[in-house]
Amino acid sequence: MLYCVEMDVAIPHGLDSDYVAKLKADEKARAQDLQRQGKWRHLWRVAGRYANISVFDVENHDELHDILSGLPLFPFMTMRVTPLARHPSAVG
């Protein structure tokens, strides 16, 4: 199943900078691992914001929830999830 996930990140000011740097490094490693597995199909930065638009390809809602809630930056994210279906006019 395909999902469009919009993620906005809001890390509180004053949070320990070493802790934030580790969270970001862990987030990057997790995102790259999920991309290599084929589950995180697309990852696009939203220009001018600490945000991204991503496409996930997972088995079901529960798997998506487990992936998203397991992201290191999850406690600082607001997400919007939209299930996707093939469009009849799409080529390929």
XYZ file of C-alpha atoms in Angstrom:
92
model
C 0.000 0.000 0.000
C 1.230 3.468 -0.860
C 0.974 6.425 1.496
C 1.898 10.071 1.159
C 3.221 11.307 4.498
C 3.822 14.985 5.181
C 6.140 15.494 8.150
C 6.745 18.800 9.916
C 9.482 18.826 12.552
C 9.477 21.240 15.523
C 12.377 20.602 17.868
C 11.994 22.742 20.983
C 14.514 25.543 21.401
C 16.903 24.933 24.246
C 17.047 21.165 23.826
C 20.606 19.891 24.381
C 22.496 20.340 21.086
C 24.390 17.031 21.424
C 21.100 15.212 21.970
C 19.565 16.928 18.916
C 22.610 16.083 16.764
C 22.313 12.411 17.786
C 18.576 12.375 17.042
C 19.206 13.827 13.577
C 21.977 11.314 12.844
C 19.773 8.435 14.022
C 16.861 9.764 11.932
C 19.046 9.935 8.824
C 20.338 6.396 9.343
C 16.804 5.034 9.874
C 15.447 6.860 6.817
C 18.254 5.544 4.635
C 17.755 2.000 5.925
C 14.021 2.160 5.144
C 14.816 3.522 1.671
C 17.209 0.640 1.014
C 14.445 -1.785 2.103
C 12.084 -0.189 -0.450
C 9.614 0.922 2.226
C 10.439 4.668 2.092
C 10.120 5.116 -1.663
C 10.454 8.899 -2.007
C 11.779 11.593 0.316
C 11.439 15.241 -0.655
C 12.423 18.291 1.379
C 9.891 21.122 1.557
C 11.881 24.236 0.672
C 12.040 26.829 3.409
C 10.707 24.565 6.187
C 11.986 21.787 8.406
C 9.577 19.422 6.693
C 9.364 16.695 4.081
C 6.887 14.923 1.856
C 7.482 11.209 1.568
C 5.942 8.181 -0.103
C 5.941 4.889 1.786
C 5.231 1.455 0.307
C 4.207 -0.874 3.141
C 1.887 -3.825 3.730
C -0.783 -2.045 5.764
C -1.735 0.807 8.113
C -0.208 -0.941 11.114
C 3.200 -1.307 9.472
C 3.181 2.361 8.506
C 2.233 3.348 12.054
C 5.041 1.217 13.492
C 7.586 2.764 11.115
C 6.490 6.342 11.729
C 6.169 6.048 15.501
C 9.618 4.431 15.615
C 11.385 7.354 13.941
C 13.839 9.071 16.299
C 12.300 12.516 15.614
C 8.708 11.238 15.974
C 8.095 13.032 19.310
C 8.795 16.345 17.541
C 6.759 15.721 14.373
C 3.320 16.603 13.154
C 2.289 14.223 10.362
C -0.453 14.046 7.792
C -0.980 10.619 6.197
C -2.859 10.127 2.937
C -3.440 6.651 1.445
C -2.724 6.606 -2.279
C -4.292 4.657 -5.129
C -3.213 4.344 -8.742
C -4.726 6.933 -11.039
C -6.330 5.495 -14.213
C -4.601 8.132 -16.381
C -1.114 7.464 -14.989
C 1.488 6.163 -17.427
C 3.463 3.237 -16.018
